[in-house]
Coordinates of C-alpha atoms in Angstrom, one line a residue:
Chain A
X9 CA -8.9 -18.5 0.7
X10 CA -10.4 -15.4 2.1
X11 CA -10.6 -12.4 0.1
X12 CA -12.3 -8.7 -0.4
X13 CA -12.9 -7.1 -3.6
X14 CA -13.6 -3.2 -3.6
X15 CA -13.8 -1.1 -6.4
X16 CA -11.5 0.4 -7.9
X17 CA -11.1 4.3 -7.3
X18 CA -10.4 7.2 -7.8
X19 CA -13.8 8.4 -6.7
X20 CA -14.8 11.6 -7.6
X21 CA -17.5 13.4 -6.6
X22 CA -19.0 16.6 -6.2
X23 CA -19.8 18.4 -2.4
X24 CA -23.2 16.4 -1.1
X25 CA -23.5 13.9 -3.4
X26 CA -24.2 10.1 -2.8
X27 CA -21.6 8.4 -2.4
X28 CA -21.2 4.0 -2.8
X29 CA -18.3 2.0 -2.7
X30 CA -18.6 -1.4 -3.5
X31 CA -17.2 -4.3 -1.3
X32 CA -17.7 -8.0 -2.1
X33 CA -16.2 -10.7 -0.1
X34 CA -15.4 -14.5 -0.3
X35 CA -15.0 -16.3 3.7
X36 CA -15.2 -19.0 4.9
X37 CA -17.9 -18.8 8.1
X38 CA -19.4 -16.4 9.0
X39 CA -16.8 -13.2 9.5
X40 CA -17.2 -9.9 10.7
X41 CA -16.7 -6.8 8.2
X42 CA -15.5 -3.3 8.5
X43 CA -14.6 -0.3 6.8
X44 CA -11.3 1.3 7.8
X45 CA -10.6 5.1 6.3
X46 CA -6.8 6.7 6.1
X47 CA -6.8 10.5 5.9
X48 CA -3.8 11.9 3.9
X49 CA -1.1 11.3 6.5
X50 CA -2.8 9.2 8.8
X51 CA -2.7 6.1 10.3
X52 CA -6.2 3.9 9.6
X53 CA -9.0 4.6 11.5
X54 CA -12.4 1.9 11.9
X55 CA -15.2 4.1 10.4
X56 CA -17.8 1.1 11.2
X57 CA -18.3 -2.5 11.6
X58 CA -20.9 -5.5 11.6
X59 CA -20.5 -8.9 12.6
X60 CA -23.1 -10.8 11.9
X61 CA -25.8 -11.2 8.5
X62 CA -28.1 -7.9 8.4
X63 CA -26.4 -5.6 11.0
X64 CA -26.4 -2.2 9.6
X65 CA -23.0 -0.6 10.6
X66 CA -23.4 3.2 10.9
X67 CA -20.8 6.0 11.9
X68 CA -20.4 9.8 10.7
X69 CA -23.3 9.7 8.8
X70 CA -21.3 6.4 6.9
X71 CA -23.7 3.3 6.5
X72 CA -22.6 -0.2 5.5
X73 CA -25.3 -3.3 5.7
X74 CA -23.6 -6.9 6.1
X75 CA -25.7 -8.7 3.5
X76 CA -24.6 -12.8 3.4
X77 CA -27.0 -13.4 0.7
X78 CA -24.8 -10.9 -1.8
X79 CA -21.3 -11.4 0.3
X80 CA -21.3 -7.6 0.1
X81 CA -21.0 -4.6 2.5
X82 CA -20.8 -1.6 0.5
X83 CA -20.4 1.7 2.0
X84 CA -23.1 5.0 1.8
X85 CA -23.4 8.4 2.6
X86 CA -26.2 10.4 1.5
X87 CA -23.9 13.5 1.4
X88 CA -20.4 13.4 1.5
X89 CA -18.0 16.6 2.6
X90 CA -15.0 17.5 1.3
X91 CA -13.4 16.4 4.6
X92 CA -14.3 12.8 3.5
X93 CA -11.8 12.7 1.3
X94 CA -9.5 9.4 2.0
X95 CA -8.5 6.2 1.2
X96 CA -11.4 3.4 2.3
X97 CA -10.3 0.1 2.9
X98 CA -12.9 -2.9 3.3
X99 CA -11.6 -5.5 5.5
X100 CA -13.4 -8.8 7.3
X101 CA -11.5 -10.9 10.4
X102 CA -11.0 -14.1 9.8
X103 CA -11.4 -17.5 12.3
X104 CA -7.8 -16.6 13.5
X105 CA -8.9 -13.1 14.2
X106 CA -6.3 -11.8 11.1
X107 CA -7.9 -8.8 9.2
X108 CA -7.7 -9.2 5.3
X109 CA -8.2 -5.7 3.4
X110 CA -9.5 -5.0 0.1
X111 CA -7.0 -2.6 -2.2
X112 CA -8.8 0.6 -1.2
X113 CA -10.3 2.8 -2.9
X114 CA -9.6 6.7 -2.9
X115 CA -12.5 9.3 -2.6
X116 CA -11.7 12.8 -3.9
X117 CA -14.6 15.2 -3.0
X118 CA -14.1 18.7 -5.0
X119 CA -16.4 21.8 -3.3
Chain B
X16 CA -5.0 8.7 25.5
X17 CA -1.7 8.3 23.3
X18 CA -2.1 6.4 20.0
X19 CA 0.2 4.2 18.7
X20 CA 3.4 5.5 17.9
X21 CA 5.8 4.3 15.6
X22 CA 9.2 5.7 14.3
X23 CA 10.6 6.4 12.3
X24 CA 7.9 8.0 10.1
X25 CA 10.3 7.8 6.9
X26 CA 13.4 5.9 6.4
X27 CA 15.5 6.2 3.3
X28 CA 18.6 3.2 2.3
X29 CA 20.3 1.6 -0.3
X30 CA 20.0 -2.3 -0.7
X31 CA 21.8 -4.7 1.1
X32 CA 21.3 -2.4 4.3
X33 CA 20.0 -3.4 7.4
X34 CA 16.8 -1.6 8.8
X35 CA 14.5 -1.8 11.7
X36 CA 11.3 -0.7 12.6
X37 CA 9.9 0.4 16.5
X38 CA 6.3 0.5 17.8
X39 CA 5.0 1.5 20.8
X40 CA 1.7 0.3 21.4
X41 CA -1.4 1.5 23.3
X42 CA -1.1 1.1 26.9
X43 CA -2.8 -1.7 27.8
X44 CA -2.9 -3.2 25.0
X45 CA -1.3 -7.4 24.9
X46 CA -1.8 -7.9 21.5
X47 CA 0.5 -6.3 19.0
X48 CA 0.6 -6.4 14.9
X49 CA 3.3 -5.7 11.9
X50 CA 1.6 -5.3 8.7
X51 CA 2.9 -4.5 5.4
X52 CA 0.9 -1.8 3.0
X53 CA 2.1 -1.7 -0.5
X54 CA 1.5 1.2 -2.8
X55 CA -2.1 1.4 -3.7
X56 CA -2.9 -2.2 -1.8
X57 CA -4.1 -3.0 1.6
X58 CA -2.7 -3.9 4.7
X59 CA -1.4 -7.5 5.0
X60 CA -0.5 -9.3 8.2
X61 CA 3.1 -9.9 8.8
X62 CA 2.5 -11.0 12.4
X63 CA 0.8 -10.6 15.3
X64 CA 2.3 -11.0 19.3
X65 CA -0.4 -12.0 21.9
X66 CA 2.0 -10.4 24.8
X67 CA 5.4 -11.7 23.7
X68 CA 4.8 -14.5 22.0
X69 CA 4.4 -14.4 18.4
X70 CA 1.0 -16.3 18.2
X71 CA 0.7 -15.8 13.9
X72 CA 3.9 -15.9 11.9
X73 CA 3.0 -17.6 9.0
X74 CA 3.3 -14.4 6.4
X75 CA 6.6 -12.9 7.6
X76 CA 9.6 -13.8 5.0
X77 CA 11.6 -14.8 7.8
X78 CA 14.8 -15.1 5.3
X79 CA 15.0 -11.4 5.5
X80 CA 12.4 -9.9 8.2
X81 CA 12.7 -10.4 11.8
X82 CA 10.5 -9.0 15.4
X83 CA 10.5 -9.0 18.4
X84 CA 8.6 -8.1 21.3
X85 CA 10.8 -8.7 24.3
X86 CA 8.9 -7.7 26.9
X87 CA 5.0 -8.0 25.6
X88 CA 5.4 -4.1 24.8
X89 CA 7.1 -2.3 22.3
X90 CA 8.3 -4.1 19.4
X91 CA 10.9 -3.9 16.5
X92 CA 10.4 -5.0 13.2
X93 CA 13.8 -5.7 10.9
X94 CA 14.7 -6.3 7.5
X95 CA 18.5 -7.4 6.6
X96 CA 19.3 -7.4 4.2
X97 CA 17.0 -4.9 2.5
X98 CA 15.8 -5.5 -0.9
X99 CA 14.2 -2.8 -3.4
X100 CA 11.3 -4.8 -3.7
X101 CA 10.6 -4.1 0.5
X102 CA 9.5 -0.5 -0.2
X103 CA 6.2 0.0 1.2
X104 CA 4.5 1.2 4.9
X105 CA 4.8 -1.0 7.7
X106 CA 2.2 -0.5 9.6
X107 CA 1.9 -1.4 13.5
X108 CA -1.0 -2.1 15.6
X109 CA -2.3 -3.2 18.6
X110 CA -5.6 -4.3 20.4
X111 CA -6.7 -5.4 23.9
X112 CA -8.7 -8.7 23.9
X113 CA -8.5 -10.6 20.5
X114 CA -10.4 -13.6 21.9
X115 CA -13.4 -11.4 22.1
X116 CA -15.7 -11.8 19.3
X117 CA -14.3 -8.9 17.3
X118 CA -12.3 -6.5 19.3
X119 CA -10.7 -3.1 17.5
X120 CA -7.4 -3.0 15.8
X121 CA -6.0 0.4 16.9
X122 CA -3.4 1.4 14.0
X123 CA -0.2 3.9 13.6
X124 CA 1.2 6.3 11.1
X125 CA 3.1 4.0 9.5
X126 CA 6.5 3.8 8.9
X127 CA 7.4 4.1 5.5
X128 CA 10.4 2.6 3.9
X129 CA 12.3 3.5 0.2
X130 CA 15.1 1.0 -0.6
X131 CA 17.2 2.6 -3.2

């Protein structure tokens, strides 16, 4: 069946360093793929999407690349803020429109 | 623009209790979903109402867990009896047009649930 596999967090990181988080997926098709953030007492929030092979997703200075060749779409920032700190959840929509999340992975960002 | 609003934000019983879940969804929006977060996992689909029909049922333990979405609005989600194994976040959320090729799931705060 369809799946996403992130890695595992924590994350730590310093104030404006580079940060990845892995996201590999298995799908049937061809499915669309997003990252979703949760802020400490938030709901989830899309923080960008692609739906088709070699879109580059991009959104608060967050960049993901849909790359079918590697089933991946891991997630960049060239300097992350201590305001990024949050749960990021990889997710793709399947054939029947259902979203199917990756166990998230938490970013701590320390000034 | 209100968000999706869900209540209670924390809910607190004993087993064997009954419990149920409202969401209000954005305005506008006909399509309407209950998902289930588990501590330190994502968000699974318990099922998703395209106005008030419930259009994807498959994942909802329907032993236990009932909805409803009576008039292609707000919807309840309920558990009864509760079990201590049905602590988690129920998550609601809602979208306009799923038939469009991807079209954003707009989520709430959660409501999150201890069975003692």
């Amino acid at each position: 069946g369809n799946s996403v596999t992130q890695m595992e967090g924590p994350v730590t990181l310093s104030e404006e360093a580079f940060l990845t988080i892995n996201c590999t997926y298995t799908a049937t098709g061809y499915p669309s793929l997003f990252w979703y953030v949760q802020y400490p007492g938030e709901g989830l929030q899309l923080l960008l999407k692609a739906t088709k092979a070699d879109d580059k997703g991009s959104n608060k200075g967050f960049e993901a690349t849909y790359r079918k060749e590697t089933t991946s779409f891991h997630l960049e920032k060239g300097s992350v803020q201590v305001s990024d700190s949050a749960v990021y959840f990889c997710a793709l929509m399947d054939s029947s429109y259902k979203l199917i999340f990756g166990s998230g992975t938490r970013l701590l960002v320390r000034p | 623009e209100a968000g999706v609003v869900q209540s209670p934000r924390y809910k607190i019983i004993e087993k064997k209790q009954p419990v149920a879940f409202w969401c209000n969804p954005i305005s506008g929006h006909n399509t309407l979903y209950w998902y289930l977060q588990n501590l330190g996992q994502g968000p699974e689909l318990l099922i998703r109402y395209e106005n008030e029909e419930a259009v994807d049922d498959s994942q909802l333990p329907k032993d236990r867990f009932s909805a409803e979405r009576l008039k292609g609005v707000d919807s309840t989600l309920k558990i009864q009896p509760a079990e201590l194994g049905d602590s988690a976040v129920y998550l609601c959320a809602s979208s306009s047009n799923p038939l469009v090729t991807y079209n954003e799931q707009f989520f709430g705060p959660g409501t999150r649930l201890t069975v003692l």
